[in-house]
Coordinates of C-alpha atoms and ligand atoms in Angstrom, one line a residue:
M1 CA 83.2 118.3 75.0
Q2 CA 82.6 119.8 71.5
R3 CA 80.4 118.7 68.5
L4 CA 81.5 119.1 65.1
K5 CA 78.7 118.5 62.3
G6 CA 79.5 117.3 59.0
I7 CA 78.1 114.8 56.2
G8 CA 78.2 111.1 57.3
V9 CA 79.0 109.2 54.5
S10 CA 79.6 105.7 56.0
P11 CA 77.7 104.8 59.3
G12 CA 78.8 103.5 62.5
V13 CA 80.3 105.0 65.7
V14 CA 83.9 104.5 66.8
S15 CA 86.3 106.2 69.4
G16 CA 89.9 106.6 69.4
R17 CA 93.1 108.9 69.4
A18 CA 93.1 111.4 66.7
V19 CA 95.8 111.6 64.1
I20 CA 95.9 114.7 62.2
L21 CA 97.1 114.6 58.4
I22 CA 97.1 118.1 56.6
Q23 CA 98.4 118.3 53.2
R24 CA 98.1 122.0 52.7
A25 CA 100.7 123.5 50.7
H26 CA 101.9 119.9 50.5
V27 CA 103.1 119.9 54.2
L28 CA 101.9 117.1 56.1
R29 CA 101.3 117.5 60.0
Y30 CA 101.5 114.6 62.1
Q31 CA 102.1 113.9 65.8
I32 CA 105.4 112.5 66.8
G33 CA 105.9 110.5 69.9
P34 CA 108.1 112.1 72.8
A35 CA 111.2 109.8 71.7
R36 CA 110.9 111.6 68.4
V37 CA 111.3 115.0 69.3
A38 CA 115.1 115.1 69.6
D39 CA 115.2 113.7 65.9
E40 CA 112.9 116.2 64.8
L41 CA 114.8 119.1 66.3
R42 CA 117.9 117.5 64.9
R43 CA 116.3 117.8 61.4
L44 CA 115.6 121.3 61.9
D45 CA 119.0 122.0 62.7
D46 CA 120.5 120.1 59.9
S47 CA 118.3 122.0 57.6
R48 CA 119.3 125.3 58.7
A49 CA 122.8 124.3 58.4
A50 CA 122.3 122.8 54.8
S51 CA 120.4 126.3 54.0
R52 CA 123.2 128.4 55.4
E53 CA 125.8 126.5 53.2
Q54 CA 123.6 127.0 50.1
L55 CA 122.9 130.5 50.7
V56 CA 126.5 131.5 51.2
D57 CA 127.3 129.8 48.1
I58 CA 124.8 131.3 45.9
R59 CA 125.7 134.7 47.4
Q60 CA 129.2 134.3 46.4
R61 CA 128.3 133.2 42.9
V62 CA 126.0 136.1 42.2
A63 CA 128.3 138.7 44.1
Q64 CA 130.7 138.9 41.1
R65 CA 128.2 139.5 38.4
R66 CA 125.1 141.1 40.3
P67 CA 126.3 142.6 43.4
E68 CA 122.9 144.5 44.0
I69 CA 121.3 140.9 44.1
A70 CA 123.7 139.4 46.5
S71 CA 122.1 141.6 49.3
L72 CA 119.0 139.8 49.1
F73 CA 120.9 136.7 50.1
D74 CA 122.4 138.6 53.0
A75 CA 119.0 139.4 54.2
Q76 CA 117.9 135.8 54.1
L77 CA 121.3 134.6 55.9
L78 CA 120.2 137.1 58.7
M79 CA 116.6 135.8 59.0
L80 CA 118.0 132.4 59.1
D81 CA 119.4 133.3 62.5
D82 CA 116.3 135.1 63.6
P83 CA 114.9 133.7 66.9
M84 CA 111.4 134.0 65.4
L85 CA 112.2 131.5 62.7
V86 CA 114.2 128.4 63.4
P87 CA 114.1 128.5 67.2
R88 CA 110.3 129.3 67.2
A89 CA 109.9 126.2 65.0
A90 CA 111.8 124.1 67.4
D91 CA 109.6 125.5 70.3
I92 CA 106.4 124.3 68.2
V93 CA 108.1 120.8 67.9
R94 CA 108.6 120.7 71.5
R95 CA 105.3 121.8 72.6
Q96 CA 103.0 120.8 70.0
R97 CA 104.9 117.4 69.2
V98 CA 104.6 117.9 65.6
N99 CA 107.0 117.2 62.6
A100 CA 109.5 120.0 61.8
E101 CA 108.0 120.6 58.4
W102 CA 104.6 121.6 59.9
A103 CA 106.3 123.7 62.5
I104 CA 108.3 125.7 59.9
Q105 CA 105.0 126.1 58.1
Q106 CA 103.2 127.4 61.2
V107 CA 106.0 129.9 61.8
F108 CA 105.5 131.1 58.1
D109 CA 101.9 131.6 58.6
E110 CA 102.4 133.6 61.7
F111 CA 105.1 135.7 59.9
S112 CA 102.5 136.1 57.0
A113 CA 99.7 137.2 59.1
V114 CA 102.1 140.2 60.5
F115 CA 103.4 141.0 57.2
D116 CA 100.0 141.3 55.9
E117 CA 99.1 143.9 58.3
V118 CA 102.0 146.3 57.8
A119 CA 101.3 149.3 55.7
D120 CA 105.1 149.9 54.6
P121 CA 105.2 148.2 50.9
Y122 CA 109.1 147.6 51.5
L123 CA 108.4 145.5 54.8
R124 CA 105.4 143.6 52.9
E125 CA 107.8 142.8 50.0
R126 CA 109.9 141.0 52.6
K127 CA 107.3 138.3 52.8
G128 CA 108.5 137.0 49.5
D129 CA 112.2 136.5 51.2
V130 CA 110.6 134.7 54.2
A131 CA 108.7 132.6 51.7
D132 CA 111.8 131.8 49.9
L133 CA 113.7 131.1 52.8
V134 CA 111.0 128.6 54.3
G135 CA 110.8 126.8 51.0
R136 CA 114.6 126.2 51.1
L137 CA 114.0 125.1 54.7
R138 CA 111.4 122.8 53.7
M139 CA 113.3 121.3 50.8
N140 CA 116.4 120.6 53.0
L141 CA 114.1 118.8 55.6
R142 CA 113.0 116.7 52.8
Q143 CA 116.5 114.8 52.4
G144 CA 116.4 111.6 53.8
V145 CA 113.0 112.3 55.5
A146 CA 110.9 109.2 56.5
I147 CA 108.3 109.0 53.8
P148 CA 104.6 109.3 54.8
R149 CA 104.0 106.0 54.0
D150 CA 106.0 104.7 57.1
L151 CA 104.5 107.5 59.2
L152 CA 100.8 106.3 58.7
N153 CA 101.9 103.0 59.4
E154 CA 103.2 104.2 62.6
V155 CA 100.0 105.2 64.1
D156 CA 98.7 103.9 67.3
E157 CA 96.0 100.9 67.3
A158 CA 92.3 102.6 67.6
S159 CA 93.2 106.0 65.9
I160 CA 90.7 108.2 64.0
L161 CA 92.3 109.8 61.2
I162 CA 91.4 113.4 60.6
A163 CA 92.7 115.1 57.4
D164 CA 92.0 118.2 55.4
E165 CA 91.5 115.9 52.5
L166 CA 91.8 112.1 51.9
T167 CA 92.9 111.2 48.5
P168 CA 92.7 107.8 47.3
S169 CA 96.6 107.5 46.9
L170 CA 97.0 108.8 50.5
A171 CA 94.0 106.3 51.8
A172 CA 96.0 103.5 50.1
Q173 CA 99.1 104.3 52.2
V174 CA 97.1 104.0 55.6
D175 CA 97.1 101.1 57.8
W176 CA 93.4 100.5 58.1
T177 CA 93.6 97.8 60.7
R178 CA 94.5 100.7 62.9
V179 CA 92.7 103.5 61.8
R180 CA 89.0 103.0 63.0
G181 CA 87.4 105.9 60.9
F182 CA 88.1 109.0 59.3
A183 CA 86.9 112.7 59.0
T184 CA 87.7 115.3 56.5
D185 CA 87.4 119.2 56.3
A186 CA 86.7 118.8 52.6
G187 CA 84.3 117.2 50.7
S188 CA 80.5 116.5 50.2
R189 CA 79.1 113.2 49.2
T190 CA 81.8 113.2 46.4
Y191 CA 82.7 109.9 44.6
H192 CA 85.9 109.2 46.0
T193 CA 85.7 109.7 49.7
A194 CA 82.3 107.9 50.0
I195 CA 83.3 105.1 47.9
L196 CA 86.6 104.7 50.0
A197 CA 84.6 105.0 53.5
R198 CA 82.1 102.3 52.1
S199 CA 84.5 99.9 50.7
L200 CA 87.1 100.1 53.9
D201 CA 83.8 99.8 55.9
V202 CA 84.9 102.4 58.3
P203 CA 82.5 105.1 59.7
A204 CA 83.3 108.4 57.9
I205 CA 82.1 112.0 58.0
V206 CA 83.2 114.7 55.4
G207 CA 82.7 118.3 55.1
L208 CA 83.5 119.2 58.4
H209 CA 85.4 122.6 57.4
N210 CA 88.3 123.1 59.8
A211 CA 88.1 119.7 62.0
S212 CA 91.8 119.3 61.2
Q213 CA 92.6 122.6 62.8
Q214 CA 90.4 122.2 65.8
V215 CA 91.2 119.0 66.8
Q216 CA 94.5 118.5 68.3
P217 CA 96.9 115.4 67.6
G218 CA 96.2 112.9 70.3
D219 CA 92.7 114.1 71.4
L220 CA 90.3 111.6 72.2
V221 CA 87.2 111.8 69.8
V222 CA 84.4 109.8 69.1
L223 CA 83.2 109.6 65.3
D224 CA 79.6 109.0 64.5
G225 CA 79.1 108.5 61.0
S226 CA 75.3 107.8 61.4
A227 CA 74.6 111.1 63.3
S228 CA 77.3 112.8 61.2
E229 CA 79.2 114.0 64.2
L230 CA 82.6 114.2 65.6
I231 CA 82.7 114.7 69.2
I232 CA 86.1 116.0 70.6
D233 CA 86.7 115.2 74.3
P234 CA 83.5 112.9 74.5
G235 CA 81.6 111.9 77.6
P236 CA 81.4 108.7 79.3
D237 CA 78.0 108.3 77.7
E238 CA 79.3 108.6 74.0
L239 CA 82.4 106.5 74.7
A240 CA 80.2 103.8 76.0
R241 CA 78.1 104.0 73.0
A242 CA 81.0 103.7 70.9
A243 CA 82.2 100.6 72.6
Q244 CA 79.0 98.9 72.3
H245 CA 78.9 99.6 68.5
S246 CA 82.2 98.1 68.0
E247 CA 81.2 95.0 70.2
D248 CA 78.2 94.9 67.8
H249 CA 80.2 95.1 64.5
R250 CA 83.4 92.8 65.4
P251 CA 84.4 91.3 62.0
A252 CA 83.6 87.9 61.7
G253 CA 84.9 85.0 59.5
D254 CA 88.4 84.4 57.8
A255 CA 89.7 87.9 56.8
D256 CA 92.7 86.5 55.4
G257 CA 91.1 84.2 53.0
H258 CA 88.8 87.1 52.1
R259 CA 91.6 89.2 51.2
R260 CA 93.2 86.5 48.9
R261 CA 90.2 85.9 46.9
P262 CA 90.4 86.8 43.1
A263 CA 88.9 90.2 42.1
A264 CA 85.9 89.9 39.9
T265 CA 83.1 92.0 39.0
A266 CA 79.7 91.5 40.4
D267 CA 78.6 89.5 37.3
G268 CA 81.9 87.3 37.3
V269 CA 84.2 89.0 35.0
R270 CA 87.8 88.2 36.4
I271 CA 90.0 91.1 36.8
R272 CA 93.7 90.6 37.6
L273 CA 95.1 92.9 40.4
D274 CA 99.0 93.1 40.6
A275 CA 101.1 95.3 42.6
N276 CA 103.5 98.1 41.9
I277 CA 106.6 97.8 43.8
E278 CA 109.9 99.7 44.4
F279 CA 112.0 97.5 46.7
P280 CA 112.3 93.8 47.0
D281 CA 111.0 94.0 50.5
D282 CA 107.7 95.2 49.4
L283 CA 106.8 91.6 48.2
A284 CA 105.4 90.7 51.5
A285 CA 103.1 93.9 51.3
A286 CA 101.9 92.9 47.9
R287 CA 101.2 89.5 48.9
Y288 CA 99.5 90.6 52.1
A289 CA 97.2 92.9 50.1
G290 CA 96.2 89.9 47.9
A291 CA 98.0 90.7 44.8
E292 CA 98.2 88.1 42.0
G293 CA 101.6 89.0 40.9
I294 CA 103.9 92.0 40.5
G295 CA 102.7 94.0 37.7
L296 CA 105.6 96.7 38.1
Y297 CA 108.9 96.5 40.0
R298 CA 110.6 99.9 39.4
S299 CA 114.2 98.3 39.2
E300 CA 115.8 101.6 39.1
F301 CA 115.3 101.9 43.0
L302 CA 118.2 99.3 42.9
L303 CA 120.5 102.0 41.9
S304 CA 119.8 104.0 45.1
G305 CA 121.9 101.4 47.4
A306 CA 120.0 100.7 50.5
P307 CA 116.4 101.6 50.8
P308 CA 115.7 104.3 53.3
G309 CA 115.4 103.3 56.8
Q310 CA 117.5 100.0 56.1
D311 CA 121.0 101.4 56.6
G312 CA 123.6 98.5 56.5
E313 CA 121.4 96.0 54.7
D314 CA 123.1 96.6 51.4
D315 CA 126.7 97.4 51.0
T316 CA 126.0 99.1 47.5
P317 CA 126.7 102.8 47.9
P318 CA 124.4 105.1 46.3
G319 CA 125.1 105.9 42.8
T320 CA 126.6 102.4 42.1
V321 CA 125.1 100.0 39.8
P322 CA 124.9 96.5 41.3
N323 CA 126.8 94.0 39.8
E324 CA 125.5 91.0 37.6
D325 CA 125.6 88.8 40.4
K326 CA 124.0 91.0 42.9
Q327 CA 121.4 92.2 40.3
Y328 CA 120.6 88.3 39.8
E329 CA 120.2 87.6 43.6
I330 CA 117.6 90.2 43.9
Y331 CA 115.7 89.2 40.9
R332 CA 115.8 85.7 41.6
S333 CA 114.4 86.0 45.1
M334 CA 111.6 88.1 44.0
I335 CA 110.7 85.9 41.1
A336 CA 110.7 82.9 43.3
G337 CA 108.8 84.8 46.2
M338 CA 105.9 85.5 44.0
A339 CA 105.9 82.3 42.0
P340 CA 103.7 81.0 40.4
G341 CA 102.5 84.6 40.2
A342 CA 104.2 86.6 37.5
V343 CA 106.7 89.3 38.3
T344 CA 107.1 92.2 35.7
I345 CA 110.6 93.7 35.9
R346 CA 110.9 97.1 34.4
T347 CA 114.3 97.9 33.1
F348 CA 116.0 100.9 34.6
D349 CA 114.0 104.0 34.1
V350 CA 116.3 106.8 35.0
D351 CA 117.8 109.7 33.1
E352 CA 121.4 110.6 32.9
D353 CA 121.7 112.7 36.0
Q354 CA 119.9 109.9 38.2
L355 CA 122.1 107.5 36.8
A356 CA 125.3 109.5 37.9
S357 CA 124.0 110.0 41.1
R358 CA 120.9 108.3 42.5
S359 CA 120.5 111.1 45.5
A360 CA 117.3 112.3 47.1
P361 CA 114.5 113.0 46.6
D362 CA 113.9 110.4 44.1
T363 CA 115.3 107.5 46.3
L364 CA 112.2 108.0 48.4
A365 CA 110.0 105.3 47.9
G366 CA 106.6 106.3 46.5
G367 CA 105.8 109.3 48.3
W368 CA 105.1 112.7 47.1
A369 CA 108.8 113.8 46.5
G370 CA 109.4 110.4 44.4
E371 CA 106.3 111.1 42.4
E372 CA 107.5 114.5 41.6
A373 CA 110.8 113.7 40.6
R374 CA 109.7 110.9 38.3
A375 CA 107.0 113.2 36.7
S376 CA 109.5 115.8 35.6
R377 CA 111.9 113.5 33.9
Q378 CA 112.1 113.4 30.0
G379 CA 114.5 113.4 27.1
L380 CA 117.1 110.9 27.6
R381 CA 115.7 108.2 29.9
G382 CA 114.3 104.8 30.4
L383 CA 114.9 102.3 27.3
R384 CA 116.4 105.5 25.4
L385 CA 119.4 105.7 28.1
S386 CA 119.8 101.9 28.3
L387 CA 120.3 101.8 24.4
T388 CA 123.0 104.2 24.8
R389 CA 124.7 102.3 27.9
P390 CA 125.1 98.7 26.4
E391 CA 127.4 97.9 29.0
L392 CA 125.0 98.5 31.7
F393 CA 122.2 97.2 29.9
Q394 CA 123.8 93.8 29.0
V395 CA 124.3 93.4 32.7
Q396 CA 120.8 94.0 33.7
L397 CA 119.4 91.8 30.9
R398 CA 121.8 88.8 31.7
A399 CA 121.0 89.1 35.3
L400 CA 117.3 89.0 34.5
L401 CA 117.4 86.1 32.0
R402 CA 119.5 84.0 34.4
A403 CA 116.9 84.7 37.1
A404 CA 113.9 83.7 34.7
P405 CA 114.0 79.7 35.5
H406 CA 113.0 80.6 39.3
G407 CA 109.6 81.5 38.5
N408 CA 107.2 83.6 36.1
L409 CA 109.3 86.6 34.9
R410 CA 108.4 89.2 32.4
I411 CA 110.9 92.0 31.2
M412 CA 109.4 95.3 30.4
F413 CA 110.9 98.4 28.8
P414 CA 110.2 101.8 30.1
F415 CA 109.7 105.0 27.9
V416 CA 109.6 103.4 24.7
S417 CA 108.8 105.8 21.7
S418 CA 109.4 104.0 18.6
V419 CA 109.4 100.4 17.1
E420 CA 113.1 101.0 16.3
Q421 CA 114.0 101.3 19.9
L422 CA 112.0 98.2 20.8
R423 CA 113.8 96.3 18.2
H424 CA 117.1 97.5 19.1
A425 CA 116.2 96.5 22.7
R426 CA 115.2 93.0 21.6
T427 CA 118.5 92.5 19.7
M428 CA 120.2 93.3 23.1
V429 CA 118.3 90.6 24.6
R430 CA 119.3 88.1 22.1
D431 CA 122.9 89.2 22.7
A432 CA 122.5 88.9 26.5
R433 CA 121.0 85.2 25.9
A434 CA 123.8 84.4 23.5
E435 CA 126.4 85.4 25.8
L436 CA 124.6 83.2 28.7
A437 CA 124.4 80.4 26.3
R438 CA 128.2 80.5 25.8
R439 CA 128.6 80.1 29.7
G440 CA 126.5 77.1 29.2
E441 CA 123.4 78.6 30.7
Q442 CA 119.8 77.0 29.8
L443 CA 117.2 79.7 29.7
P444 CA 113.4 79.5 29.4
P445 CA 111.6 82.0 27.0
V446 CA 110.8 85.3 28.6
P447 CA 107.9 87.5 27.7
I448 CA 109.0 90.9 26.4
G449 CA 106.8 94.1 27.0
V450 CA 106.7 97.7 26.8
M451 CA 105.1 100.5 28.7
I452 CA 102.9 102.7 26.7
E453 CA 103.6 106.1 28.4
I454 CA 104.4 108.4 25.5
P455 CA 101.6 109.5 23.3
A456 CA 104.0 108.3 20.2
A457 CA 103.6 104.6 21.6
A458 CA 99.8 104.8 22.1
Y459 CA 99.4 106.1 18.4
T460 CA 101.4 103.2 17.3
A461 CA 100.2 100.5 19.5
D462 CA 98.8 98.6 16.6
L463 CA 102.6 98.5 15.2
L464 CA 104.3 97.9 18.6
A465 CA 101.8 95.0 19.4
R466 CA 103.1 93.0 16.5
E467 CA 106.2 92.8 18.1
V468 CA 105.9 92.3 21.8
D469 CA 104.1 90.0 23.9
F470 CA 102.4 92.4 26.4
F471 CA 101.7 96.0 27.0
T472 CA 101.5 98.0 30.2
I473 CA 99.9 101.3 30.1
G474 CA 101.6 104.0 32.1
T475 CA 99.3 106.8 32.7
N476 CA 101.3 108.4 35.0
D477 CA 103.7 109.8 32.0
L478 CA 100.9 109.3 29.5
I479 CA 98.8 111.9 30.9
Q480 CA 101.6 114.5 31.6
Y481 CA 103.0 114.1 28.0
C482 CA 99.5 113.8 26.3
L483 CA 98.1 117.0 28.1
A484 CA 101.5 119.0 28.3
V485 CA 101.4 119.3 32.0
D486 CA 104.3 118.9 34.2
R487 CA 102.9 117.5 37.3
A488 CA 105.6 119.2 39.4
D489 CA 104.7 122.7 38.2
A490 CA 102.0 123.8 40.7
R491 CA 100.6 126.3 38.1
V492 CA 99.4 123.6 35.7
S493 CA 99.2 120.7 37.8
Q494 CA 95.3 121.1 38.1
L495 CA 95.1 120.4 34.5
Y496 CA 96.6 117.1 35.1
E497 CA 93.4 114.8 34.6
P498 CA 93.0 111.5 34.1
L499 CA 89.3 111.8 32.8
H500 CA 90.3 114.2 30.1
P501 CA 88.7 112.7 26.8
A502 CA 92.0 112.4 25.2
I503 CA 93.6 110.1 27.7
L504 CA 90.3 108.0 27.8
R505 CA 90.6 107.7 23.9
M506 CA 94.2 107.0 24.1
I507 CA 93.7 104.0 26.6
L508 CA 90.8 102.8 24.6
M509 CA 93.1 102.7 21.2
V510 CA 95.7 100.8 23.2
R511 CA 93.2 98.2 24.6
R512 CA 92.0 97.7 21.1
A513 CA 95.5 97.4 19.4
A514 CA 96.5 94.8 22.1
K515 CA 93.1 93.0 21.7
R516 CA 93.6 92.7 17.9
R517 CA 97.0 91.0 18.4
R518 CA 95.7 88.9 21.3
I519 CA 98.3 90.3 23.7
P520 CA 97.6 91.2 27.4
V521 CA 97.6 94.8 28.4
S522 CA 97.5 96.0 31.8
L523 CA 97.4 99.5 33.2
C524 CA 99.7 100.6 36.1
G525 CA 99.5 104.2 36.8
E526 CA 98.1 106.0 39.8
M527 CA 94.7 106.3 38.1
A528 CA 94.0 102.4 38.9
S529 CA 94.1 102.8 42.5
D530 CA 91.0 105.1 42.6
P531 CA 88.0 103.1 42.8
A532 CA 85.8 105.3 40.5
L533 CA 88.5 105.7 37.8
L534 CA 89.2 101.9 37.9
A535 CA 85.5 101.4 37.4
L536 CA 85.6 103.4 34.3
L537 CA 88.8 101.5 33.1
V538 CA 87.0 98.1 33.6
G539 CA 84.2 99.7 31.2
L540 CA 86.9 100.4 28.7
G541 CA 87.6 96.8 28.5
L542 CA 90.7 96.5 30.5
T543 CA 90.7 93.6 33.0
E544 CA 94.3 93.9 34.1
F545 CA 95.7 96.4 36.6
S546 CA 98.8 97.0 38.7
M547 CA 98.5 99.4 41.7
T548 CA 100.1 100.4 45.1
P549 CA 99.6 97.3 47.3
G550 CA 97.4 99.4 49.9
A551 CA 94.9 100.0 47.1
I552 CA 94.2 96.4 46.1
P553 CA 91.8 95.4 48.8
V554 CA 89.6 98.4 48.2
A555 CA 89.7 97.8 44.6
K556 CA 88.3 94.2 45.0
E557 CA 85.6 95.4 47.2
V558 CA 84.5 98.1 44.9
L559 CA 84.8 95.8 41.7
G560 CA 82.6 93.3 43.4
E561 CA 79.8 95.7 43.7
L562 CA 79.6 96.7 40.1
R563 CA 78.4 94.9 36.9
S564 CA 80.5 94.8 34.0
D565 CA 77.7 95.5 31.3
E566 CA 76.7 98.5 33.2
L567 CA 80.3 99.6 33.3
R568 CA 80.6 99.1 29.6
A569 CA 77.4 101.2 29.0
L570 CA 78.7 103.9 31.3
A571 CA 81.9 103.9 29.2
R572 CA 80.1 104.3 26.0
R573 CA 78.4 107.2 27.5
V574 CA 81.4 108.8 28.7
L575 CA 83.4 108.6 25.4
R576 CA 80.6 110.9 23.9
L577 CA 80.9 113.6 26.4
P578 CA 82.9 116.7 25.8
T579 CA 84.1 117.9 29.1
I580 CA 85.7 116.6 32.2
E581 CA 83.1 117.7 34.5
E582 CA 80.1 116.0 32.5
I583 CA 82.4 113.0 32.7
E584 CA 83.1 113.1 36.2
R585 CA 79.2 113.6 37.0
E586 CA 78.4 110.5 34.8
L587 CA 80.9 108.4 36.6
V588 CA 79.7 109.6 40.0
A589 CA 76.1 108.8 39.2
V590 CA 76.8 105.1 38.4
V591 CA 79.7 104.2 40.8
S592 CA 78.4 106.0 43.9
K593 CA 74.9 104.6 43.3
S594 CA 76.2 101.0 43.1
I595 CA 78.3 101.6 46.2
L596 CA 76.2 103.7 48.3
T597 CA 73.1 101.7 48.0
R598 CA 74.9 98.2 49.0
S599 CA 75.5 98.9 52.6
Q600 CA 73.2 101.5 53.7
P601 CA 71.9 101.0 57.3
Ligands
PEP701 C1 103.7 105.5 34.7 O1 104.2 106.4 34.0 O2 102.4 105.5 34.8 C2 104.4 104.4 35.5 C3 103.6 103.6 36.1 O3 105.7 104.7 35.5 P1 106.3 105.6 36.8 O4 105.4 106.2 37.5 O5 107.3 105.0 37.4 O6 106.9 106.8 35.6
MG702 MG1 106.3 106.1 33.7

């Protein structure tokens, strides 16, 4: 038995098997079942084969122009066959039953430790080669990998999540009906972990320093949030105490009805919470989470053929655009499935390369790989691309309009940077309508909106507002273009900051422009799924949001604890503050206070 001390941020005592989640260097570590070991070993082999092919190819290409560099790749090819690399990783997979990415990372860490010791500068230099090779192996492992979202849903019942850090977007992917509590290495009573734990109503401890290293996947642990203690390998007394606590705190009442109640602040201001989805199948998750509608369907995921893990359900090969009838069928069933709730379908948001070949990693739904790929796209993308491909755009518009009578559809254009583009797109909608009328189709009017995700659109929101039926603020792109930060670039990604004063002002500006023209405005970027940021956005006057389905229950809980007048006052103070740090402090003070005082034992 071993006891680790941290900071309890949510009371209660629970026991369960540990699930470890480590995001260090973007490598997740998770336990795999015995049945999956063979799959992981195969993934390792495939990744080695792909890496070899790529290295041989690169070597050949550089050999003609820069023979001296070609030898570097010879060295990497040799390393690829070194028994201390891939075979060692395979051994770790077998013995520790962990995923291949983590095994490779561990091998790299072992290598690094050895290289750091050696005095010979030439040998020390080789560490860079190993890092490069490991990076390549990891990249190749990503191809076709099951996304963490699925993995987090696969955990056993009665698990305790132990993570180095639990970000809101990660927490949104966890199946909290199975995870009984969580503990993190990082953190003090910081706003998001504390709020998360409280709103999820699970015991939690933060600031455990290295619990994610000390606890092994599958270890039996007791987490005591009240005593700020994580017990590894507990004795019968500790287990009995945890069992007694669970008995005393069995949830009562109608959990389903609770989930479906509409969101509102403590003083009764209605807040609309919709879901962001990527696949028609996500509709069930959205409904289960209590979404009122779909605020963003990323229709470009249609272009990737069958969704990952559902081979054979769709006969559209990757890279092919489904024809009008096929698209109509998908849109129709989605709109009908959510009726009377509204479904906002965004027209394809891809660039030329992605259109030519919707290959990995962007075909992964929602996970980190998808985020990164989305984050780095610019140029001829979104509506801009659709306008240059009228044949493609017309097919999508006709399919959408035909589906409209089956429910409550809204059409939204992505990546709009000017009124001209919007007018051009509306003309195309009229053309699609005219064509359908010729075919004898009677169609209802459909609201047309734009995403505000380029600073130019935010600055001209007053002009755009005159010509659309609704706005949706896309902060994922807006933040990166406003702050000139490419999120995929690790050197500057720490500057990607939703609380930057420029972002808050832009959001306020768009909200005001929408209000003046009396058109609805919603916000669908990731920032809405962070409860503290959501609170501030409500303070800025927004009342409609769309987020990943898993974040909706938490958002409802948190909103129900906060008063809108206090949030407005908070936003007024925050808008006068010059730095992110001061803004964050102000936010923590207000939001944590409300949340933390509500259910203190
Ligand atoms: C956004 O940019 O905020 C957004 C929701 O769109 P995507 O993440 O698909 O670019
Ligand atoms: Mg976007």
